[in-house]
XYZ file of C-alpha atoms in Angstrom:
652
model
C -7.867 251.786 -26.924
C -7.400 248.030 -26.082
C -9.143 248.741 -22.562
C -11.701 250.124 -23.881
C -12.084 246.456 -26.466
C -11.786 244.916 -23.393
C -14.254 246.809 -20.866
C -17.053 246.252 -24.417
C -16.669 242.833 -24.122
C -16.772 243.090 -20.212
C -19.441 245.488 -20.489
C -21.626 243.230 -22.531
C -24.249 241.749 -20.070
C -26.606 240.837 -23.006
C -24.075 237.939 -23.837
C -23.753 234.879 -21.818
C -20.413 233.706 -20.190
C -19.248 231.509 -23.232
C -20.017 234.311 -25.670
C -18.106 236.629 -23.721
C -14.851 234.123 -23.951
C -15.341 233.308 -27.593
C -15.248 238.080 -28.315
C -12.192 238.470 -25.460
C -10.760 235.440 -27.553
C -11.535 237.185 -31.202
C -10.301 240.391 -29.671
C -7.025 239.254 -28.783
C -6.940 237.551 -32.155
C -7.065 240.904 -33.595
C -5.017 242.346 -30.724
C -1.635 240.383 -30.775
C -2.368 239.702 -34.529
C -2.418 235.915 -34.141
C -4.672 233.556 -35.622
C -5.719 230.910 -32.247
C -6.897 231.696 -29.064
C -7.654 229.073 -26.159
C -8.828 228.705 -22.875
C -8.036 225.611 -21.533
C -7.738 223.931 -17.982
C -5.523 221.864 -16.351
C -6.728 218.764 -14.488
C -3.330 217.124 -12.735
C -1.100 216.391 -15.872
C -4.130 216.809 -18.851
C -4.756 219.645 -20.399
C -8.521 220.134 -21.650
C -9.469 223.007 -24.440
C -12.150 224.404 -23.119
C -12.775 227.554 -25.532
C -11.543 227.942 -28.777
C -11.003 230.910 -31.588
C -9.384 228.997 -34.840
C -9.872 229.756 -37.881
C -8.724 226.335 -39.850
C -10.428 224.768 -36.670
C -7.386 222.571 -36.310
C -7.746 223.153 -32.375
C -11.176 222.430 -30.930
C -12.975 223.040 -27.535
C -13.354 219.291 -26.174
C -9.331 218.580 -27.163
C -7.602 216.879 -24.599
C -3.828 216.581 -23.857
C -0.561 215.611 -22.248
C 0.327 219.376 -20.535
C 4.216 218.435 -20.525
C 3.540 218.228 -24.638
C 1.804 222.258 -24.771
C 4.006 225.687 -24.624
C 1.657 226.197 -21.747
C 3.474 224.141 -19.239
C 5.887 226.426 -19.958
C 3.557 229.422 -19.035
C 2.117 227.994 -16.017
C 5.682 226.461 -14.776
C 6.745 230.105 -14.927
C 3.671 231.379 -13.209
C 3.395 234.611 -15.925
C 3.553 235.199 -19.041
C 5.159 233.563 -21.973
C 5.875 235.118 -25.384
C 7.776 233.732 -28.231
C 8.139 235.150 -31.402
C 9.842 231.959 -33.079
C 9.545 229.227 -31.993
C 12.021 227.267 -33.874
C 14.311 229.036 -32.603
C 12.941 228.315 -28.966
C 13.891 225.497 -26.658
C 9.596 225.379 -27.199
C 10.456 223.733 -30.591
C 11.227 220.535 -28.489
C 7.806 220.531 -27.159
C 5.077 217.801 -28.937
C 2.377 220.179 -29.570
C 5.195 221.739 -32.145
C 5.536 218.966 -34.049
C 1.769 218.349 -34.473
C 0.725 222.003 -34.679
C 3.815 223.642 -36.277
C 2.601 226.801 -34.712
C 5.426 229.337 -34.372
C 4.419 231.640 -32.240
C 3.149 231.364 -29.152
C 1.860 234.170 -26.061
C 0.697 232.856 -23.161
C -0.306 233.334 -19.322
C -1.753 231.480 -16.555
C -5.477 232.025 -15.769
C -6.087 232.045 -11.686
C -9.511 231.123 -10.234
C -9.714 231.772 -6.319
C -6.559 231.666 -5.790
C -5.986 228.426 -7.579
C -4.503 228.012 -10.905
C -7.130 226.710 -13.430
C -5.565 226.678 -16.511
C -3.711 229.105 -19.273
C -5.560 231.458 -21.974
C -3.152 231.498 -25.132
C -2.788 232.902 -29.109
C -0.245 231.433 -31.335
C -0.103 231.291 -35.048
C 1.514 229.439 -37.653
C 3.582 232.238 -38.452
C 6.627 233.585 -36.615
C 4.904 236.366 -35.108
C 6.744 240.012 -37.449
C 7.724 241.825 -34.508
C 8.622 241.019 -31.183
C 5.679 241.301 -28.217
C 5.988 244.339 -26.045
C 5.607 244.279 -22.274
C 2.369 246.232 -22.685
C 1.626 243.251 -25.525
C 2.587 240.567 -21.861
C 0.568 242.827 -19.160
C -2.250 243.208 -21.870
C -2.662 239.112 -21.722
C -2.572 239.001 -18.089
C -5.315 241.709 -17.751
C -7.513 239.540 -19.602
C -6.149 236.521 -18.390
C -7.330 237.915 -14.761
C -11.308 239.185 -16.454
C -11.925 235.568 -17.643
C -10.807 234.803 -14.335
C -12.572 237.117 -12.775
C -15.437 235.286 -14.964
C -14.998 231.791 -14.239
C -15.442 232.486 -10.145
C -18.235 234.458 -10.675
C -19.601 231.248 -12.985
C -18.470 229.385 -10.207
C -20.465 231.475 -7.179
C -23.558 231.303 -9.366
C -23.353 227.153 -10.213
C -22.788 226.945 -6.065
C -25.820 229.708 -5.509
C -28.006 227.459 -8.176
C -27.272 224.518 -6.337
C -27.686 226.446 -2.733
C -31.167 227.590 -4.023
C -32.034 223.958 -5.104
C -31.465 222.193 -1.636
C -33.422 224.986 -0.450
C -36.348 224.058 -2.912
C -35.864 220.849 -2.299
C -35.820 221.673 2.172
C -39.104 223.396 1.479
C -41.158 221.159 -0.256
C -40.592 218.881 2.516
C -42.163 221.070 5.010
C -45.624 221.231 5.721
C -45.742 224.726 7.340
C -47.093 227.825 5.851
C -44.604 229.855 4.923
C -44.784 233.511 4.100
C -43.388 237.126 3.198
C -45.728 240.137 3.795
C -44.825 243.978 3.916
C -45.656 246.342 6.268
C -49.152 246.583 5.105
C -49.810 242.588 4.930
C -49.572 242.157 1.849
C -47.523 238.908 0.249
C -45.147 239.023 -1.286
C -43.753 236.053 -1.089
C -44.990 231.826 -0.693
C -42.947 229.333 -0.113
C -43.068 226.559 -2.679
C -43.866 223.770 0.815
C -46.119 221.230 0.804
C -48.842 222.987 3.939
C -52.419 222.418 4.624
C -53.708 225.786 4.047
C -52.960 226.394 0.995
C -53.903 223.163 -0.620
C -57.349 223.828 0.995
C -57.976 227.591 1.178
C -56.697 227.679 -3.254
C -55.945 231.097 -2.903
C -53.178 232.853 -5.075
C -51.721 234.793 -2.197
C -48.991 236.815 -3.821
C -49.483 240.356 -4.654
C -53.075 239.903 -2.298
C -53.129 241.804 1.236
C -54.665 240.346 4.675
C -57.779 241.804 3.502
C -58.481 240.066 0.729
C -57.770 236.560 1.861
C -59.367 236.323 6.241
C -62.197 238.303 7.206
C -61.966 241.935 8.710
C -61.551 240.835 11.813
C -58.617 237.543 11.333
C -57.122 240.441 9.187
C -56.548 243.155 11.364
C -55.243 240.048 14.102
C -52.988 238.973 11.805
C -51.541 243.398 11.084
C -50.881 243.815 14.461
C -48.485 241.073 14.841
C -46.457 242.161 11.700
C -46.271 245.230 13.299
C -45.382 244.210 16.628
C -42.551 242.572 15.085
C -41.335 244.933 13.103
C -41.946 247.778 15.965
C -39.381 245.207 18.867
C -38.013 243.479 16.104
C -38.198 240.739 18.157
C -40.016 237.494 16.800
C -44.184 237.120 18.082
C -45.813 233.556 18.345
C -49.729 233.137 18.026
C -52.555 230.953 18.093
C -55.067 231.461 15.775
C -58.019 229.129 14.645
C -58.998 229.473 10.806
C -62.423 227.519 9.288
C -61.325 225.811 5.694
C -63.999 223.524 3.779
C -66.326 224.096 6.856
C -64.012 222.421 9.708
C -62.208 224.602 11.944
C -58.141 224.218 11.620
C -55.972 226.141 14.101
C -52.523 227.081 13.492
C -49.137 228.329 15.714
C -47.608 231.090 14.181
C -44.203 232.331 14.258
C -44.069 235.984 13.215
C -39.847 237.163 12.679
C -38.492 240.366 11.051
C -36.665 240.993 8.912
C -33.905 243.852 7.386
C -36.455 245.025 3.804
C -39.024 246.241 6.454
C -41.035 243.389 5.952
C -41.560 239.325 8.213
C -41.537 236.147 7.952
C -44.731 234.768 8.331
C -44.599 230.942 9.508
C -47.810 229.085 10.224
C -48.152 225.201 11.548
C -51.120 222.552 11.717
C -51.715 222.330 15.620
C -54.833 221.345 14.844
C -54.094 217.274 15.797
C -52.247 218.903 19.080
C -55.639 221.418 19.708
C -58.140 218.266 19.292
C -56.289 215.888 21.493
C -55.945 219.326 24.140
C -59.696 219.191 23.595
C -60.172 215.432 24.064
C -58.210 216.134 27.659
C -59.676 219.121 28.894
C -63.060 217.804 30.060
C -60.727 215.668 32.418
C -58.447 217.765 33.621
C -61.268 220.267 34.432
C -63.350 216.645 36.373
C -59.352 216.679 38.124
C -59.398 220.084 38.564
C -62.725 220.394 40.456
C -62.022 217.652 42.651
C -58.605 218.956 43.720
C -60.223 222.180 44.180
C -62.942 220.694 46.369
C -60.586 218.228 48.110
C -59.913 221.085 50.651
C -63.448 220.604 51.708
C -63.810 217.036 51.513
C -60.551 215.407 50.672
C -61.725 211.985 51.510
C -64.459 212.016 48.803
C -61.409 213.054 46.252
C -59.158 210.445 47.389
C -61.857 207.864 47.170
C -61.879 209.120 43.349
C -58.172 208.647 42.983
C -58.254 205.454 44.532
C -61.162 204.259 42.173
C -59.148 204.528 39.301
C -57.014 202.292 37.438
C -53.861 204.075 36.662
C -51.385 205.889 39.210
C -51.782 209.787 39.543
C -49.700 211.762 41.099
C -50.025 215.937 41.350
C -46.404 217.779 41.365
C -46.600 222.002 41.893
C -45.111 224.597 40.362
C -42.468 224.329 43.221
C -41.988 220.220 41.942
C -42.911 218.729 45.516
C -46.174 215.744 45.267
C -49.022 217.356 46.392
C -50.750 214.378 46.455
C -50.507 210.691 45.015
C -53.403 207.958 44.268
C -53.481 204.534 45.860
C -53.167 203.171 42.515
C -49.494 204.784 42.251
C -48.761 203.156 44.970
C -49.149 200.306 44.141
C -47.474 200.401 40.611
C -43.970 202.193 42.353
C -44.196 200.001 45.761
C -43.863 203.398 47.468
C -46.342 204.961 50.727
C -48.393 207.726 50.136
C -46.331 209.127 52.902
C -42.737 208.270 51.186
C -43.475 210.946 48.366
C -46.368 213.903 49.159
C -44.229 216.830 50.458
C -41.161 215.797 49.003
C -39.144 216.690 45.543
C -38.724 215.239 43.070
C -34.336 215.922 43.392
C -35.110 213.754 46.491
C -35.819 211.048 45.501
C -32.759 210.377 42.825
C -33.208 207.426 45.017
C -35.960 205.811 44.204
C -35.717 207.122 40.778
C -32.778 205.023 39.429
C -34.554 202.107 41.493
C -38.156 202.183 39.774
C -37.513 203.591 36.075
C -35.115 202.122 33.541
C -34.095 206.016 31.833
C -33.941 207.517 35.447
C -32.002 210.554 33.774
C -35.015 211.160 32.125
C -37.639 210.508 33.972
C -35.978 213.001 36.723
C -35.999 215.832 34.135
C -39.306 215.621 33.049
C -40.412 217.889 35.268
C -37.974 220.713 34.533
C -38.384 219.866 31.464
C -42.229 221.336 31.370
C -42.706 223.699 34.185
C -41.465 226.368 35.931
C -41.765 228.510 39.148
C -44.535 230.426 37.379
C -46.079 228.222 35.338
C -46.183 225.880 32.849
C -43.631 226.231 29.959
C -45.304 223.237 27.776
C -48.639 222.044 27.167
C -49.420 218.322 27.019
C -47.163 215.514 26.834
C -47.684 211.757 26.231
C -44.818 208.815 26.600
C -44.160 205.758 26.740
C -41.430 204.920 30.127
C -40.453 201.402 30.748
C -40.687 200.690 34.998
C -37.336 197.965 36.096
C -38.601 197.658 40.122
C -40.557 196.104 41.862
C -42.077 194.975 38.167
C -41.098 194.749 35.506
C -43.488 197.190 33.253
C -44.670 199.306 30.215
C -46.234 202.724 31.371
C -47.634 204.993 29.278
C -46.911 208.718 30.800
C -49.564 211.036 29.916
C -49.095 214.940 31.125
C -51.199 217.802 31.560
C -50.794 221.240 33.258
C -53.195 221.866 35.778
C -54.746 225.451 36.891
C -58.020 226.808 38.729
C -60.821 228.214 37.085
C -59.908 231.085 37.284
C -56.264 230.567 35.949
C -54.040 230.015 38.753
C -51.643 227.078 38.289
C -52.225 224.464 40.490
C -49.093 222.733 38.908
C -48.955 219.224 36.955
C -50.591 215.881 36.971
C -48.883 212.963 35.929
C -51.264 209.563 34.686
C -49.468 206.211 34.328
C -51.248 203.874 32.862
C -49.738 200.450 32.501
C -50.169 198.846 29.203
C -48.066 195.361 29.823
C -51.315 193.233 29.578
C -51.995 194.507 26.728
C -48.695 193.123 25.331
C -49.094 190.033 27.663
C -52.628 189.337 25.379
C -51.349 190.355 21.927
C -48.238 187.441 23.151
C -51.408 185.583 24.067
C -52.997 185.369 21.001
C -50.687 184.194 18.981
C -49.463 181.905 21.255
C -52.967 180.577 21.361
C -53.546 180.668 17.658
C -50.458 178.953 17.131
C -51.418 176.387 19.389
C -55.052 175.621 17.877
C -53.210 175.870 14.546
C -50.627 172.891 15.726
C -53.226 170.854 17.209
C -55.672 171.600 13.753
C -52.224 169.952 12.286
C -52.391 166.404 13.258
C -55.862 165.218 12.979
C -56.622 167.374 9.666
C -53.184 165.771 8.496
C -55.514 161.869 9.426
C -58.268 162.994 7.906
C -56.952 164.005 4.880
C -54.759 160.495 4.402
C -58.123 158.303 5.033
C -59.772 159.893 2.851
C -56.783 160.005 0.123
C -57.512 155.909 0.533
C -60.858 156.081 0.723
C -60.830 157.639 -2.951
C -58.518 155.589 -4.041
C -60.765 153.075 -3.194
C -57.721 150.894 -1.343
C -60.224 150.093 1.154
C -62.960 148.924 -1.733
C -64.939 150.733 -4.428
C -66.883 152.977 -3.492
C -70.191 154.795 -5.678
C -70.183 157.869 -7.664
C -71.674 159.825 -5.309
C -70.289 158.621 -2.391
C -66.917 160.005 -4.647
C -68.298 163.163 -4.642
C -69.643 163.621 -1.178
C -65.440 162.307 0.012
C -64.350 164.989 -2.675
C -66.342 167.619 -1.237
C -64.738 165.926 2.573
C -61.586 166.454 0.798
C -61.242 170.281 -1.105
C -62.637 171.447 2.677
C -60.174 169.320 4.698
C -57.613 170.773 2.051
C -58.809 174.109 2.728
C -58.546 173.509 6.689
C -54.802 173.163 6.122
C -54.445 175.587 3.954
C -55.882 177.808 6.871
C -54.036 176.354 9.698
C -50.730 176.555 7.520
C -51.575 180.573 7.032
C -52.617 180.669 10.965
C -49.255 178.811 12.380
C -47.209 180.869 9.400
C -48.392 183.834 10.727
C -48.008 183.316 14.455
C -44.637 182.317 13.450
C -43.439 185.868 11.930
C -45.440 187.646 14.462
C -42.808 185.772 17.116
C -39.847 186.275 15.254
C -39.678 182.840 14.521
C -39.149 182.803 10.469
C -35.934 181.480 9.548
C -35.037 181.907 5.900
C -32.670 178.950 4.159
C -31.039 181.080 1.811
C -28.989 180.344 -1.182
C -29.391 181.136 -4.589
C -32.134 180.665 -5.738
C -33.280 180.941 -10.183
C -36.651 183.062 -10.386
C -37.259 181.548 -13.487
C -37.462 178.310 -12.446
C -39.951 178.769 -9.461
C -42.303 180.884 -11.829
C -42.420 178.090 -13.988
C -42.756 175.177 -11.347
C -45.680 177.340 -9.755
C -47.301 178.168 -13.398
C -47.097 174.069 -13.863
C -48.861 173.483 -10.519
C -52.343 175.471 -10.676
C -52.337 175.553 -14.628
C -55.089 172.509 -13.925
C -57.312 174.579 -12.022
C -56.682 177.874 -14.660
C -57.484 175.119 -17.272
C -60.739 174.926 -15.341
C -62.038 178.446 -15.811
C -61.344 178.810 -19.418
C -57.750 181.376 -18.417
C -54.735 181.612 -20.872
C -51.712 182.237 -18.524
C -48.563 184.094 -20.457
C -44.616 184.210 -18.638
C -42.480 186.713 -19.624
C -39.269 185.850 -18.907
C -36.074 188.241 -19.372
C -33.919 185.774 -20.803
C -30.796 186.277 -18.393
C -32.316 187.139 -15.232
C -29.557 186.638 -12.227
C -30.017 184.844 -9.240
C -31.352 185.900 -6.156
C -30.704 184.953 -2.615
C -33.708 184.113 -1.433
C -35.256 180.665 0.774
C -36.800 178.847 -2.553
C -39.939 177.250 -0.717
C -41.151 180.624 0.837
C -40.677 182.402 -2.354
C -42.390 179.368 -3.636
C -45.521 180.210 -1.303
C -45.509 183.740 -2.232
C -45.372 183.284 -6.161
C -48.538 180.450 -5.432
C -50.586 183.049 -2.955
C -49.850 185.672 -6.180
C -50.999 183.792 -8.679
C -54.261 181.816 -6.693
C -55.481 184.733 -5.889
C -55.337 185.909 -9.899
C -56.947 183.261 -10.342
C -59.491 183.262 -7.805
C -60.752 186.874 -8.674
C -60.548 186.575 -12.297
C -63.459 185.871 -14.265
C -63.729 182.458 -16.331
C -61.388 183.447 -19.950
C -60.036 185.959 -18.300
C -55.726 186.062 -18.616
C -53.584 186.009 -16.288
C -49.214 187.265 -16.796
C -46.314 186.685 -14.560
C -43.265 188.472 -15.829
C -40.064 188.780 -14.608
C -36.995 191.466 -15.031
C -34.070 192.713 -13.275
C -33.327 195.873 -12.437
C -29.257 196.787 -11.111
C -29.813 195.477 -7.689
C -32.971 193.532 -7.833
C -35.329 191.952 -9.135
C -39.090 192.089 -10.103
C -41.518 190.070 -10.615
C -45.213 191.245 -11.567
C -48.481 189.847 -11.222
C -50.843 190.652 -13.398
C -54.725 189.665 -14.100
C -57.844 190.579 -15.647
C -59.855 190.515 -12.346
C -61.880 192.489 -10.537
C -59.686 195.326 -9.786
C -59.755 196.990 -5.768
C -60.826 200.825 -4.414
C -57.666 202.847 -3.553
C -59.052 202.221 0.123
C -59.154 198.269 -0.258
C -55.351 198.687 -2.064
C -54.199 200.751 1.458
C -55.239 197.567 3.871
C -54.436 194.672 1.680
C -51.620 193.482 3.247
C -53.080 194.063 6.589
C -54.513 190.241 9.112
C -57.724 189.514 8.150
C -58.526 192.114 5.468
C -60.545 190.506 2.666
C -62.754 193.085 0.018
C -66.488 194.009 0.102
C -68.309 192.894 -2.939
C -69.887 189.325 -4.392
C -66.535 187.964 -5.804
C -64.396 187.929 -2.164
C -68.165 186.470 -1.072
C -68.348 183.730 -3.639
C -64.395 182.458 -3.197
C -64.059 182.932 0.812
C -61.006 183.198 3.004
C -59.036 183.995 5.749
C -57.573 187.555 4.273
C -54.333 186.060 5.909
C -52.481 185.070 1.990
C -51.378 188.822 1.309
C -50.361 189.603 4.977
C -47.432 186.379 4.444
C -46.038 187.052 1.172
C -45.959 191.096 2.663
C -43.896 189.916 5.949
C -42.067 186.603 3.678
C -41.024 189.313 0.851
C -39.847 192.110 3.617
C -37.575 189.593 5.680
C -36.262 188.539 2.719
C -35.011 192.231 2.645
C -37.666 192.582 -0.930
C -40.770 195.311 -1.111
C -44.573 194.111 -2.317
C -46.883 197.062 -4.038
C -50.515 197.059 -5.961
C -51.674 198.845 -7.808
C -55.238 198.181 -9.514
C -57.976 199.766 -10.760
C -61.567 198.401 -10.457
C -63.110 196.121 -13.393
C -59.772 196.716 -14.849
C -57.735 193.715 -12.592
C -54.257 194.130 -10.624
C -51.070 194.142 -10.563
C -49.180 192.538 -7.912
C -45.430 193.461 -8.037
C -42.782 191.951 -5.458
C -38.750 192.619 -5.757
C -36.453 190.925 -4.268
C -32.363 191.048 -3.923
C -29.925 189.835 -6.453
C -27.342 186.681 -4.811
């Protein structure tokens, strides 16, 4: 009868774990003629009640005790059932638990989960047990504890499975491949929750549909043959195909792998960009193939064409021998044609180590991309560093070369010197810096003398003269601002900005900047509101540079907010950083403008920006300075509804 009752509890699949345990404890109280039943968990020297059945509600789930104070410590010490009919007449009366609850009868045993003691299953009563516990009682108690342990093991396994499924879902969510499960008839069984291009653009629900319902007949038949071949061979089948989606051709590379239940998993990756890149070089490659093919008849003409290019070129045969190199190749690497042509890459190990900074990588390039039968990879492009005879940066482009009859001729390597491009960027920055420095000195003199004249230090001036001089002063100030911006950009690009970090009071800086710009705000009847948290922590920053950031943001808000508008500067703190927001009711920005807002020289195209003027450097400087501090800057805006610029800076 007892076993039948236990089986009924175990077989109650409609019940959850907690309900099953509660029913088990209730059954145990009835079977053993005891009032209280508990499942407790041991954690170190603590004993916590996880589940309980108690008519008087004296023992509640969540209650914790010192393990040594409980009767259950004895069951754990013995590693088996402990049965006491009258605790007052046993050594258990010394346990503090007896003084607290006055439990006179006790029957308990350990619960083991995955080979480790989890806790105990115990039953007790305030009254002594009228008869002695039998060995059958103890054996049934052990059986109940074994069932509880197995249920706990199953529950832990479910938790691990759920965690594993959550990780898998997160992994899928980060993937951009299309992943499907299809049966042998081409019917979609599952679609992985990835973020692919295909399903978003086609916009159909695949599950339950067949290939013929989703694709054109010819395309569906091609896919179905791939599925059947994968199932027949029990090997992965690879294919590439083109689909027309929203009027444009998209290319995909698919791997179709068989699974155990007569289904396949279809993983399709969008390779449209790669295909388009390959298409862009097809004409060049075709021209080069034609030139090489004609070289047998007019070798000198083809060499002249190759030598006229500004890139170094080398054609390597499938057996890794150099077939030809052009003049620029020899100039770049300081080797004669006769030193290279006809030799294998392995024979040039010494030269490779002398020429390239990563010689081992360069030596393995040809082996990685081709073998005796043909290329195992298509076109590739990368940057390599040359260290002899001249230090250079080279862009390496490589592609397989075939005859018109598809015979594999070898692989073409093209080296383009991009050192000058880097040097031009550096010279541009130096020129901007030099010009900015040279402008500063005369501008300082101009401003100084204008101020002297305006202050009438050299004599009285008329009202018209004052107006003219104020115009000159305003434009001189604009030139100074432009010069300073150019200098800051130059220093930032050169990595010459050195921050004088110290603890800085953000609220004090905000108030100071607000006070400085308040006359301009009042001139446009703009209302400025400060919303500063009362207990802002200090930040670790260069106070002058953060002042420059705040001035730039508030000045922009002033410029692009119409007369009578509102501007709010808010400062709050987060766990590790301080957030400053400058919000205005200005003209706002479109999404495409926001994407380019922090790039140098970018200015939104609208009437207001044309009237305000500017160089488009301010926000680029703001972003660079904030990032130098280890912070971040962002913008949220809606055209016609204003903008909010957010700056986060680390706490001191």
